[in-house]
Short mmCIF file of C-alpha atoms in Angstrom, two decimals:
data_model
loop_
_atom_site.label_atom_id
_atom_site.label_comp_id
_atom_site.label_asym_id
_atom_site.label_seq_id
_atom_site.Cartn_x
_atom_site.Cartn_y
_atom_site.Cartn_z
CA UNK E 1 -24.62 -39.85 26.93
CA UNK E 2 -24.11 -37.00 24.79
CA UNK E 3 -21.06 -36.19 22.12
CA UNK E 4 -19.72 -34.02 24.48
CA UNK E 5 -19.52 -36.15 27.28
CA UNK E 6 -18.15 -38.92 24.79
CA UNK E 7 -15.15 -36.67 23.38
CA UNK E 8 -14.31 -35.78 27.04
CA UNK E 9 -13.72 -39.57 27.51
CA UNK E 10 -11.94 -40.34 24.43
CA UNK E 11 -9.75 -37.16 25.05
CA UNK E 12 -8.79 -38.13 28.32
CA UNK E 13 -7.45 -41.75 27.38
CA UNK E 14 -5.24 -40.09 24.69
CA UNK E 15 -4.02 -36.74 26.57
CA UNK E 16 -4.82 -36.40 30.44
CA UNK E 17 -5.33 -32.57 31.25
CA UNK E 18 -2.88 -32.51 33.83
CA UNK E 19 0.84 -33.77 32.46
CA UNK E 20 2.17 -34.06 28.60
CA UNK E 21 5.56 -34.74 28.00
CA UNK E 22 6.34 -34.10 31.67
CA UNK E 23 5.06 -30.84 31.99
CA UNK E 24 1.79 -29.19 32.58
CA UNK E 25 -0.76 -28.81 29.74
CA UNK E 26 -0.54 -24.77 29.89
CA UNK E 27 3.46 -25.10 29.74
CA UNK E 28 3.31 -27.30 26.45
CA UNK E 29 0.70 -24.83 25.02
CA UNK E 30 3.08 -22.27 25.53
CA UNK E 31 6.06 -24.24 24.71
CA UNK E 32 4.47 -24.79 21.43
CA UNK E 33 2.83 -21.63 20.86
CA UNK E 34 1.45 -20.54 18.35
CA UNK E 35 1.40 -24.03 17.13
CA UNK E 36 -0.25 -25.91 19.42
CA UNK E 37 -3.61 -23.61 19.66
CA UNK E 38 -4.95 -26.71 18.37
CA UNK E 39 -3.96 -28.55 21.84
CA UNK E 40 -5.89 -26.02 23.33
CA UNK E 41 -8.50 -25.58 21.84
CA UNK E 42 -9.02 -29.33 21.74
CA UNK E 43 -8.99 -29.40 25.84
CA UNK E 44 -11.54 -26.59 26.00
CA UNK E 45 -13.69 -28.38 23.84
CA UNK E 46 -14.00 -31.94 26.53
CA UNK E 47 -14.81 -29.17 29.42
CA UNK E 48 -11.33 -28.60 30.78
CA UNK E 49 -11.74 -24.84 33.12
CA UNK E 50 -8.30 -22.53 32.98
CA UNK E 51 -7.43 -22.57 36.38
CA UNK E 52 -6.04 -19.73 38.38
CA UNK E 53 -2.25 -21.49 38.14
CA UNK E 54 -2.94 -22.29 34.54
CA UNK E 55 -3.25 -18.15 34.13
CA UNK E 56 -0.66 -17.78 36.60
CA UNK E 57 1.77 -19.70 33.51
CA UNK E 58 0.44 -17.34 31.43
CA UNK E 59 0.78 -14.23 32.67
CA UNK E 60 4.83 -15.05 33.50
CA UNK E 61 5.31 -16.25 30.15
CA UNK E 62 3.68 -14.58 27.78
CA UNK E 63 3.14 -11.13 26.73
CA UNK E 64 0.56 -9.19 27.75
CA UNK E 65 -1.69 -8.98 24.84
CA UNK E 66 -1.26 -12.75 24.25
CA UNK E 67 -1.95 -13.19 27.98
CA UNK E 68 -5.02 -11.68 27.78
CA UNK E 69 -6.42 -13.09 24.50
CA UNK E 70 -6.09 -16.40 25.63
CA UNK E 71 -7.04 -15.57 29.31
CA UNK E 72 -10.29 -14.19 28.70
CA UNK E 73 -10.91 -16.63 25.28
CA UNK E 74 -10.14 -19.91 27.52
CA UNK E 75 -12.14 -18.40 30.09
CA UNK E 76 -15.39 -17.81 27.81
CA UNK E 77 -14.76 -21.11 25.92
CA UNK E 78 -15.41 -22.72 29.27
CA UNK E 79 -19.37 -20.83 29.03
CA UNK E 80 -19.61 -22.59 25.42
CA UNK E 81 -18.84 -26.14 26.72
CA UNK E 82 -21.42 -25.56 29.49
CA UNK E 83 -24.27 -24.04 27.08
CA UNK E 84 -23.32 -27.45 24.80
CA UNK E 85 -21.92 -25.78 21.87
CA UNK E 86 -18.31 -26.87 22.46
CA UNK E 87 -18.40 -27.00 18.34
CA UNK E 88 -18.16 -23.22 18.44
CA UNK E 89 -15.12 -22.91 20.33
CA UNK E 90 -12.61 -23.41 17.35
CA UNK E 91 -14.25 -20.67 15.75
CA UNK E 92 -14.36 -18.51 19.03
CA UNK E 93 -10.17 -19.31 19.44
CA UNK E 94 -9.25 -18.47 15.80
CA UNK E 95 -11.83 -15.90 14.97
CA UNK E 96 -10.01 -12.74 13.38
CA UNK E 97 -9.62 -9.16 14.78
CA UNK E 98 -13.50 -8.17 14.41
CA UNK E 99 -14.73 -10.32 16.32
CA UNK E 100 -12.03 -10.24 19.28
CA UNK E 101 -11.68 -6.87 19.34
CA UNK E 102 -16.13 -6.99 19.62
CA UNK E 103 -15.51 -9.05 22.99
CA UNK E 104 -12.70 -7.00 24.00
CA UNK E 105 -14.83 -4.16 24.11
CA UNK E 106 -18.25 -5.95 25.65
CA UNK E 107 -15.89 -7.27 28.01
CA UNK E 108 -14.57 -3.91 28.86
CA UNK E 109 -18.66 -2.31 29.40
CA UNK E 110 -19.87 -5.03 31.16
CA UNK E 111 -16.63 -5.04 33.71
CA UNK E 112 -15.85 -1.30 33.77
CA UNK E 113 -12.85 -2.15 33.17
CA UNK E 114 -10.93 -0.47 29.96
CA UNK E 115 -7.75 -3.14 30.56
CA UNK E 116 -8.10 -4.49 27.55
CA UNK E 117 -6.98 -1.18 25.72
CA UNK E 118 -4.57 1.18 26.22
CA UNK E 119 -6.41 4.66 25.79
CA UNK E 120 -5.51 7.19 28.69
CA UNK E 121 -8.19 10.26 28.61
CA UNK E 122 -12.16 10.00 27.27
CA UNK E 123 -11.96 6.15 27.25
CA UNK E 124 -14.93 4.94 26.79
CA UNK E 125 -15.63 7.56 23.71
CA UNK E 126 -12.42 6.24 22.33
CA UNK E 127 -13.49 2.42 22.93
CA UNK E 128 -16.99 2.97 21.42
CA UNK E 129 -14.98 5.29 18.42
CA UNK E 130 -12.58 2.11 17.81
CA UNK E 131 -15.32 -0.29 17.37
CA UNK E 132 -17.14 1.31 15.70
CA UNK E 133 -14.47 1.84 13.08
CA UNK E 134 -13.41 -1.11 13.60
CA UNK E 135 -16.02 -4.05 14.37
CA UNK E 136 -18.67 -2.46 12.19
CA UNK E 137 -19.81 -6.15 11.58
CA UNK E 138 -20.87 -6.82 15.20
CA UNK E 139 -21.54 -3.16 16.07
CA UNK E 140 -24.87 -4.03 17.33
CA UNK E 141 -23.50 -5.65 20.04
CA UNK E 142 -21.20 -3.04 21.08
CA UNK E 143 -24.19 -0.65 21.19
CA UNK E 144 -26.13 -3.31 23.36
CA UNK E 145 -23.14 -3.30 25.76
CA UNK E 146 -22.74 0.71 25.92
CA UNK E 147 -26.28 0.83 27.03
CA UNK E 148 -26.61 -1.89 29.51
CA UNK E 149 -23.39 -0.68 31.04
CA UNK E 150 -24.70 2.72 31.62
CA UNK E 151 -22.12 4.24 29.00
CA UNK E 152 -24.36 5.12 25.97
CA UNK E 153 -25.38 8.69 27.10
CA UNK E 154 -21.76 9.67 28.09
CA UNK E 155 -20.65 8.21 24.65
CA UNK E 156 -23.84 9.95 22.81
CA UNK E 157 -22.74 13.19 23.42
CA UNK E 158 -19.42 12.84 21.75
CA UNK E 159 -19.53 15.08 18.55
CA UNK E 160 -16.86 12.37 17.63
CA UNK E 161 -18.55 9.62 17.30
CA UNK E 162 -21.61 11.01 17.14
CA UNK E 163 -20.57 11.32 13.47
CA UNK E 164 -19.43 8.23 13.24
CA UNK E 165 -22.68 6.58 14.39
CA UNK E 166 -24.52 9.06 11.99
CA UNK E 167 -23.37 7.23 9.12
CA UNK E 168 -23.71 3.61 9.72
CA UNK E 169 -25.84 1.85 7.13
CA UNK E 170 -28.54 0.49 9.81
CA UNK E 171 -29.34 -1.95 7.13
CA UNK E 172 -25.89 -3.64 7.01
CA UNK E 173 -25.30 -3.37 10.94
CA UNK E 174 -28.06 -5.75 11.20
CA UNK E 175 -27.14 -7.93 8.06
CA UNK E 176 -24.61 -10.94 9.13
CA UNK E 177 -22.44 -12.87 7.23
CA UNK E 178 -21.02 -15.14 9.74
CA UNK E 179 -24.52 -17.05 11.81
CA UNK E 180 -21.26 -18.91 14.15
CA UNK E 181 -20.25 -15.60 15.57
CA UNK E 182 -23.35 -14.51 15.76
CA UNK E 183 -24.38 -17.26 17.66
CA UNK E 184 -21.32 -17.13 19.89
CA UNK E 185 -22.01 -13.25 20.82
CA UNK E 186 -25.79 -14.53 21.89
CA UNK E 187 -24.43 -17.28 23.92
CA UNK E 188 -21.69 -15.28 25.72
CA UNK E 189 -23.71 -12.15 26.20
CA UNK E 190 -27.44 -13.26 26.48
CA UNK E 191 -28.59 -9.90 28.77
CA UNK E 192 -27.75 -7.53 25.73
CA UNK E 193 -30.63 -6.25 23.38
CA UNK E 194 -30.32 -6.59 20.13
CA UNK E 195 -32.00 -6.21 17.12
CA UNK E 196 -32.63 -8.86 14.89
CA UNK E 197 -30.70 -9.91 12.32
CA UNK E 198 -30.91 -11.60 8.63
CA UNK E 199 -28.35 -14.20 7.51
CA UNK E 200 -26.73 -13.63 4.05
CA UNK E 201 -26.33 -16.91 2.38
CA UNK E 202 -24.53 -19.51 4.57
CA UNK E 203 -20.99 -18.95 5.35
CA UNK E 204 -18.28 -20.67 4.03
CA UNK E 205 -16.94 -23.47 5.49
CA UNK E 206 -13.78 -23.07 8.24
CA UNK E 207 -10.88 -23.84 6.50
CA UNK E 208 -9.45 -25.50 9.67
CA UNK E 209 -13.10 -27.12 9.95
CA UNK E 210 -12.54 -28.77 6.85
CA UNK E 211 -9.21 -30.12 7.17
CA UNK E 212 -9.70 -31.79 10.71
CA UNK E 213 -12.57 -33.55 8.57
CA UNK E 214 -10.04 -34.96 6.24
CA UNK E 215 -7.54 -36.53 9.12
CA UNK E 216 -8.90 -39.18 11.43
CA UNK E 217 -8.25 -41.23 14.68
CA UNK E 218 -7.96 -45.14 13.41
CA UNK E 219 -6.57 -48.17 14.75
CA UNK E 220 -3.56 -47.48 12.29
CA UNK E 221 -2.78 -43.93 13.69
CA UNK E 222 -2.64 -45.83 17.24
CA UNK E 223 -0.57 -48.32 16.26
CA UNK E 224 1.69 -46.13 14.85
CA UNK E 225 1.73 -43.44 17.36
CA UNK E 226 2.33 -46.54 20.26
CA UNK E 227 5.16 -48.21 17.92
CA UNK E 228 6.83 -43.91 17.81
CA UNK E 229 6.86 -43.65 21.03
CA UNK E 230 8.90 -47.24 21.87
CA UNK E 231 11.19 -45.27 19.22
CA UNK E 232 11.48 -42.27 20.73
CA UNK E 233 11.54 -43.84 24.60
CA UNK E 234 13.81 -46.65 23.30
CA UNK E 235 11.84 -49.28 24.89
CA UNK E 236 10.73 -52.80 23.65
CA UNK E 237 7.33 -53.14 22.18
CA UNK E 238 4.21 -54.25 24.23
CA UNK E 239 1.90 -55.75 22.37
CA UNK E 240 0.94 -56.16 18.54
CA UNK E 241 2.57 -59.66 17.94
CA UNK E 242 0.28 -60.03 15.11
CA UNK E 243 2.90 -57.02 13.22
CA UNK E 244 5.55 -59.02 11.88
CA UNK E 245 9.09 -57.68 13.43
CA UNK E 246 10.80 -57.76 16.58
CA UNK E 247 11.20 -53.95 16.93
CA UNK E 248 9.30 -51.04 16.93
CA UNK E 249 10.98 -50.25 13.42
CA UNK E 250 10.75 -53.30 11.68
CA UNK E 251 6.90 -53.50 12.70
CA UNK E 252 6.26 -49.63 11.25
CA UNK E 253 8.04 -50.75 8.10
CA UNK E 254 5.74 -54.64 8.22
CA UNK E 255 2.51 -51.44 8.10
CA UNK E 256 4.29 -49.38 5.44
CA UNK E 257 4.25 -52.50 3.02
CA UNK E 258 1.14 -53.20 4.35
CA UNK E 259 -1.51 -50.58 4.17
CA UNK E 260 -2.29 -49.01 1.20
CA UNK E 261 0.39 -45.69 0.98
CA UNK E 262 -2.51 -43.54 0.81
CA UNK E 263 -4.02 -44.93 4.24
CA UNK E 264 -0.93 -45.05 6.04
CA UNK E 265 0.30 -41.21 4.71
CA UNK E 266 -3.29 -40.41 6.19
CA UNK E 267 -2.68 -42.06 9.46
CA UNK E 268 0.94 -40.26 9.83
CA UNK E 269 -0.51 -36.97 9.20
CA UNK E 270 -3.36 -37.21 11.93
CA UNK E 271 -0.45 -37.34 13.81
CA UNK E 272 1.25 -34.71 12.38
CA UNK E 273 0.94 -32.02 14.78
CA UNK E 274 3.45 -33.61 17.36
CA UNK E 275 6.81 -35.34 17.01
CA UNK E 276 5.25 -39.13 16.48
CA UNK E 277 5.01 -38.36 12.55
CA UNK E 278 8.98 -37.40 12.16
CA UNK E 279 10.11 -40.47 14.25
CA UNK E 280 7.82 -42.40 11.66
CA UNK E 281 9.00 -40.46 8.93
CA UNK E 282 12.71 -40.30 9.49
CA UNK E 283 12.74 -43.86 9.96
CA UNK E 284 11.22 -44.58 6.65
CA UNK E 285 13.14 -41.92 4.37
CA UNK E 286 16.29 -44.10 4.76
CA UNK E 287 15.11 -47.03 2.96
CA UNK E 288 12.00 -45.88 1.26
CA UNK E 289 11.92 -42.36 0.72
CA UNK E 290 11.46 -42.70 -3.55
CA UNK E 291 8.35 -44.83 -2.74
CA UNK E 292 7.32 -41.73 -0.12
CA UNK E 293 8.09 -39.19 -2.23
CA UNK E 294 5.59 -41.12 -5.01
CA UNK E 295 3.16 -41.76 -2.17
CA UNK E 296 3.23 -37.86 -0.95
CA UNK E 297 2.69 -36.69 -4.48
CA UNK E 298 -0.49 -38.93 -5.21
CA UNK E 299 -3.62 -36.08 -6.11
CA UNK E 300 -5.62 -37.05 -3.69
CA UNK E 301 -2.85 -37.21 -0.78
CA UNK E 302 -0.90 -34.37 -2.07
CA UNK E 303 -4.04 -32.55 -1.68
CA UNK E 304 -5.24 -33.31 1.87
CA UNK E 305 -1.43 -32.35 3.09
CA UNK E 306 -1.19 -29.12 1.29
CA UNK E 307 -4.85 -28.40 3.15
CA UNK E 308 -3.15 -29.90 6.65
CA UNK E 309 -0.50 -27.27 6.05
CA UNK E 310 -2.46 -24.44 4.96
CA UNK E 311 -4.32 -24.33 8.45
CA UNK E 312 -1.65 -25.31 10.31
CA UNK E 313 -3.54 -28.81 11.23
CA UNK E 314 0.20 -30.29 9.75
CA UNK E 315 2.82 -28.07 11.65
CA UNK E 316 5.19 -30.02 13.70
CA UNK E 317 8.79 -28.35 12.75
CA UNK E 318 10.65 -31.92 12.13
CA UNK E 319 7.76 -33.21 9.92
CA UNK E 320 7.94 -30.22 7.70
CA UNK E 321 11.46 -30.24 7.34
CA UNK E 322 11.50 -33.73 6.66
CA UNK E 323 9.09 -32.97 3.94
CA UNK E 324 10.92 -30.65 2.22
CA UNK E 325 13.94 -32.82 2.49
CA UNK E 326 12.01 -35.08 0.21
CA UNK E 327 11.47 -32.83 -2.32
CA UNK E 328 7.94 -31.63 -1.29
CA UNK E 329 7.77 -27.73 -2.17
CA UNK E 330 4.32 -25.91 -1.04
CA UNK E 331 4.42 -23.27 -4.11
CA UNK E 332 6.40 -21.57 -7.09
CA UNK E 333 7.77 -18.35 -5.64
CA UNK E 334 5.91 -16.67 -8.65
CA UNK E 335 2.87 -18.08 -7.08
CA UNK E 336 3.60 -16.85 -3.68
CA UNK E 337 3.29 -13.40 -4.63
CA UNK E 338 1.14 -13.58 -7.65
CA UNK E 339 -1.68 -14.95 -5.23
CA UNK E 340 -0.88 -12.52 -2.59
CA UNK E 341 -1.03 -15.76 -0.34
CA UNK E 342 1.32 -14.09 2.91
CA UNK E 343 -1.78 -13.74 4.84
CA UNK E 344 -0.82 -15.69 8.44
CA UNK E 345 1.86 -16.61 10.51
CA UNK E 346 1.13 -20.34 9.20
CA UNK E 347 1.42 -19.67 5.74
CA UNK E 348 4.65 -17.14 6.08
CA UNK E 349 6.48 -20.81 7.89
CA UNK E 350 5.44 -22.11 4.72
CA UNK E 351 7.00 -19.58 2.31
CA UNK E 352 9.94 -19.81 4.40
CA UNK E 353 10.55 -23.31 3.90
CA UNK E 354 10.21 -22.73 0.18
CA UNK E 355 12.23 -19.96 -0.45
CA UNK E 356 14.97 -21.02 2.37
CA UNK E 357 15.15 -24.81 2.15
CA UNK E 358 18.14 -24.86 -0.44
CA UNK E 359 20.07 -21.95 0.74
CA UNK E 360 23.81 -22.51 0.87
CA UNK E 361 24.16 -20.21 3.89
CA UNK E 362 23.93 -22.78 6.44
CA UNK E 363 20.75 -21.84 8.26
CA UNK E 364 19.17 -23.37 11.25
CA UNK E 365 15.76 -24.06 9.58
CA UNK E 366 14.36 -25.32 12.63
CA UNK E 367 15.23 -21.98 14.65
CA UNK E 368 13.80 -20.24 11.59
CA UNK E 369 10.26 -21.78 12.26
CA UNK E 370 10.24 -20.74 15.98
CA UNK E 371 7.20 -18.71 17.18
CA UNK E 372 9.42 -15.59 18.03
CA UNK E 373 11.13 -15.42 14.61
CA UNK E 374 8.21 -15.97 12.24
CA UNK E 375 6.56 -13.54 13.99
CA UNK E 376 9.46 -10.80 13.67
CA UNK E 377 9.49 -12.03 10.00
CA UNK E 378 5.24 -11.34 9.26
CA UNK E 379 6.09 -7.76 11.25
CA UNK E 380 9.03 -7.07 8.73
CA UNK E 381 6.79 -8.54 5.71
CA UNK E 382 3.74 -5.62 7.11
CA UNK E 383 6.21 -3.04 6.93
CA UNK E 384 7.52 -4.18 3.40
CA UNK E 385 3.53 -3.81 2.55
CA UNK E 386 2.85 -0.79 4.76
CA UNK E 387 -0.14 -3.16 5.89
CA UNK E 388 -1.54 -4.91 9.03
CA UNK E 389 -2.22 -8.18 7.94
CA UNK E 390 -0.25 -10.64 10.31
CA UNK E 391 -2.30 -9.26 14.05
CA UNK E 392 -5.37 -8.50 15.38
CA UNK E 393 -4.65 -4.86 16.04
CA UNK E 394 -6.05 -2.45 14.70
CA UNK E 395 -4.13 0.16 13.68
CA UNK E 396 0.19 0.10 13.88
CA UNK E 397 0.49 2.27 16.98
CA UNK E 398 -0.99 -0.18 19.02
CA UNK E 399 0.25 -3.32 17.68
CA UNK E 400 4.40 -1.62 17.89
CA UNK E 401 3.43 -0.21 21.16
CA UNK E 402 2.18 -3.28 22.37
CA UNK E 403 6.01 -4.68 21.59
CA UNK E 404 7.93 -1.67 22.90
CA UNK E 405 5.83 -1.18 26.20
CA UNK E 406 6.22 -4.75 27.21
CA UNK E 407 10.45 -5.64 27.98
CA UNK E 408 9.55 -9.09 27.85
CA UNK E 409 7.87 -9.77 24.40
CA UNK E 410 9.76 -12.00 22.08
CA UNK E 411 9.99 -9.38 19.25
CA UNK E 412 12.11 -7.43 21.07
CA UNK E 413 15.21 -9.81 20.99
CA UNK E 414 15.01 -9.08 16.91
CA UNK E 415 14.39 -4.88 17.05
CA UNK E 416 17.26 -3.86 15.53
CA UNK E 417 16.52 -5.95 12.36
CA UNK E 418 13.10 -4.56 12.44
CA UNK E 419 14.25 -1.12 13.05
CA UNK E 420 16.80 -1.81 9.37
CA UNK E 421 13.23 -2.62 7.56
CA UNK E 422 11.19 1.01 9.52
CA UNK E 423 14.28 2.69 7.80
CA UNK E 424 14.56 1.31 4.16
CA UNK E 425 11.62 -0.05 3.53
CA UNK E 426 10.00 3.52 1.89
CA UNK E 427 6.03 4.49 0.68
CA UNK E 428 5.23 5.32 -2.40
CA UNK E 429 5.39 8.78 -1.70
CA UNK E 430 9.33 7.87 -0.59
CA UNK E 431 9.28 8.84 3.07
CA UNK E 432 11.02 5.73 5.22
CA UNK E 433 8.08 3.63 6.85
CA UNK E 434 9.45 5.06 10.56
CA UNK E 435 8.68 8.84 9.14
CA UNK E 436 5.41 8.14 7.83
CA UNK E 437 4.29 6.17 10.98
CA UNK E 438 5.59 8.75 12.83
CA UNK E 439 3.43 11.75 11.31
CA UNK E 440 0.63 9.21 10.55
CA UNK E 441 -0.07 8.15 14.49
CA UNK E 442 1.67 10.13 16.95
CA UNK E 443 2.60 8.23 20.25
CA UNK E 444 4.13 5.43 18.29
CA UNK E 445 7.20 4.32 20.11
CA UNK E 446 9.30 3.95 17.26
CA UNK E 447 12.49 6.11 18.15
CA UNK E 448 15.94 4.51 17.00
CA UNK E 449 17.59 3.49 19.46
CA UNK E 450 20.68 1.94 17.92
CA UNK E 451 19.63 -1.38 18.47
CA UNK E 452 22.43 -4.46 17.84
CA UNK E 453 22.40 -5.78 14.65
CA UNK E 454 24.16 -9.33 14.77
CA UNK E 455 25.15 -10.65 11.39
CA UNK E 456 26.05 -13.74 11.93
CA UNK E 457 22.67 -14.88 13.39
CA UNK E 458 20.07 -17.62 11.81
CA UNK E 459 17.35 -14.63 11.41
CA UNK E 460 19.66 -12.10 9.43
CA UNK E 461 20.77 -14.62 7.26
CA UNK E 462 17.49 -15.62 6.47
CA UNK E 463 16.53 -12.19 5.89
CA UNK E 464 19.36 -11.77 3.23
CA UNK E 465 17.38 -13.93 1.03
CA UNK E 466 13.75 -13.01 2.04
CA UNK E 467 14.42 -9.23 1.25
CA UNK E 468 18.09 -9.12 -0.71
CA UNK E 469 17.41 -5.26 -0.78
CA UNK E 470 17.72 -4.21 2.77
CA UNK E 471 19.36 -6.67 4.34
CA UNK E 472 23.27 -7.31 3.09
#
């Protein structure tokens, strides 16, 4: 039997495809979005096909562009698992914007279908123009696509991006950094020519790669995550008579003085990612939390949960706030923005908790680290920057357009606090950030439209502190 087949076993006896937590496996990825990716992209990897109500969820619930990213990724994730490189589909899932934005447009060729963008006259000189301004790093691909789909003289005789193609270094084009995505591109797309390639040195490990390594399934973590859920169900405990204690409590504090604190700290964060580890951990803080806050702080602990959190292996919104409550603080403000570190959604929750755990403003912390407001938060922290770092869009008229075109996306519950940063956030030159993207990419929908602005809500009161400046 190979791995494959064994994972799909082992996966199934902890999480059955079909129900968790009552609802449907789609429903709690979306629930949870975007932090429970890792839910997914664990089912995709033991076989499990997107079905045509499983897209059905999708398309109701989410907006478009996140509708059709996970769509067409689930979809082609299902192609890995049957080549047998499910290993490649974490890297597939969480791959950044050149790479999705390379299948977008393949995708696009192969189907005739432009769906995937939003360009209205010459579109498939404008989808060949965007990647190759865009996805210079997998242009060869593109190019394979635009010929076998018929496209390439059409596209040729574009003084537009005839230019463009003019000067590519044909020397880089066909130098990769990243073999994985290389790999995956081959896989998926196996009828497109292309030339061959040379590998720079090998790439550098996946950061979410490497902390899954560091967290593992053991008979601890199941004991623990059987005795949590007797806690959270408030039913007697079945089994483990060899754990002194009558309850499920008294047997996860018998493991706590058991198990070396490292080992069990380990154990709680493998099961970190759902609500097990703050049953286990808000039970404990009331009688132990000195000896947790010691344990936590330990080098070699400390430095497997600041990796958990970095990738956003450690995520669950109780856990983390239980953390903090304990004293744990990610990093310095000074250090926030002397590294630069705001670079995803999972490291702006982060700087959140830090700068916001202490306020005296009485914030809902746990609203705060919602999907919706975190995201309206990275937007507000791109404009701040006049930078598109938090998306995988390419430019800023199709990443606001993509909010404004689409009634039901999240971001526009929070416009008019958005619309206060387009206004007084300024470039250097001093024009407002709505003026220069105005002038800079016409067609952005950015007119003021005298959104609400409600004071008294979680988000503006967080924003009071995150940006003092513009919001008071």
């Amino acid at each position: 039997m190979d791995n494959s087949t064994n994972n799909k076993n082992i996966f199934q006896s902890e999480l059955p495809c079909e129900k968790k937590n009552g609802h449907s496996i789609i429903q709690e990825f979306i629930n949870n979005y975007p932090y429970g990716v890792q839910d997914l992209i664990k089912l995709l990897e033991c076989g499990y096909q997107i079905t045509y109500e499983d897209r059905k969820i999708m398309k109701e619930q989410f907006p478009t562009d996140t509708y059709k990213y996970y769509a067409t990724f689930s979809r082609l994730a299902f192609k890995l698992y049957q080549e047998g490189q499910a290993e490649l589909i974490t890297t597939l899932i969480t791959s950044g914007v050149d790479l999705s934005g390379t299948i977008y447009t393949i995708e696009a060729l192969l189907s005739n279908k432009p769906e995937y963008f939003s360009f209205q006259t010459n579109v498939w000189v404008c989808i060949a123009n965007n990647a190759i301004t865009h996805y210079k790093n997998h242009w060869i691909f593109c190019e394979a696509a635009l010929k076998q789909s018929g496209k390439w003289e059409e596209v040729y005789k574009a003084e537009s991006f005839l230019r463009k193609h003019n000067k590519l270094d044909k020397n880089e084009i066909i130098t990769w950094k990243k073999p994985k995505e290389y790999k995956i591109l081959k896989l998926l797309y196996p009828q497109l020519q292309v030339p061959a390639v040379r590998f720079l040195e090998d790439e550098q490990p996946d950061p979410y790669q490497t902390a899954i390594s560091l967290f593992h399934k053991t008979e601890l973590s199941d004991m623990l995550e059987t005795l949590s859920i007797s806690i959270e169900k408030e039913r007697p405990v079945w089994g483990y008579h060899h754990i002194a204690g009558a309850t499920a409590e008294e047997k996860i504090n018998t493991l706590w003085h058991t198990f070396p604190h490292e080992e069990f700290l380990e154990a709680l964060f493998y099961l970190a990612d759902h609500k097990h580890s703050s049953s286990i951990l808000n039970l404990l803080i009331k009688e132990e939390a000195n000896e947790i806050r010691d344990a936590i702080h330990a080098p070699n602990t400390l430095h497997k949960l600041q990796t958990g959190l970095e990738v956003g292996r450690i995520y669950h919104p109780e856990f983390l706030l239980l953390l903090w409550e304990l004293g744990y603080r990610h990093k310095k403000t000074e250090d926030w923005q002397k590294d630069n570190s705001l670079t995803n959604a999972t490291k702006m929750r982060l700087y959140c908790l830090d700068k916001l755990f202490d306020n005296t403003l009485n914030i809902d912390l746990k609203e705060i680290l919602t999907s919706s407001i975190i995201q309206a938060v990275c937007l507000i922290e791109d404009i701040r920057n006049n930078r598109i770092t938090f998306t995988n869009h390419p430019n800023w008229k199709s990443r606001i357009n993509s909010i404004r075109s689409a009634s039901n996306h999240p971001l526009n519950n929070y416009w008019g606090y958005i619309d206060m940063a387009l206004d007084n956030f300024h470039t250097k030159e001093g024009q407002s950030m709505r003026t220069y993207l105005c002038q800079k990419e016409p067609g952005i929908k950015l007119d003021n439209k005298e959104e609400t602005i409600v004071k008294e809500t979680n988000l503006y009161k967080a924003l009071t502190i995150l940006y003092p400046d513009i919001y008071n």
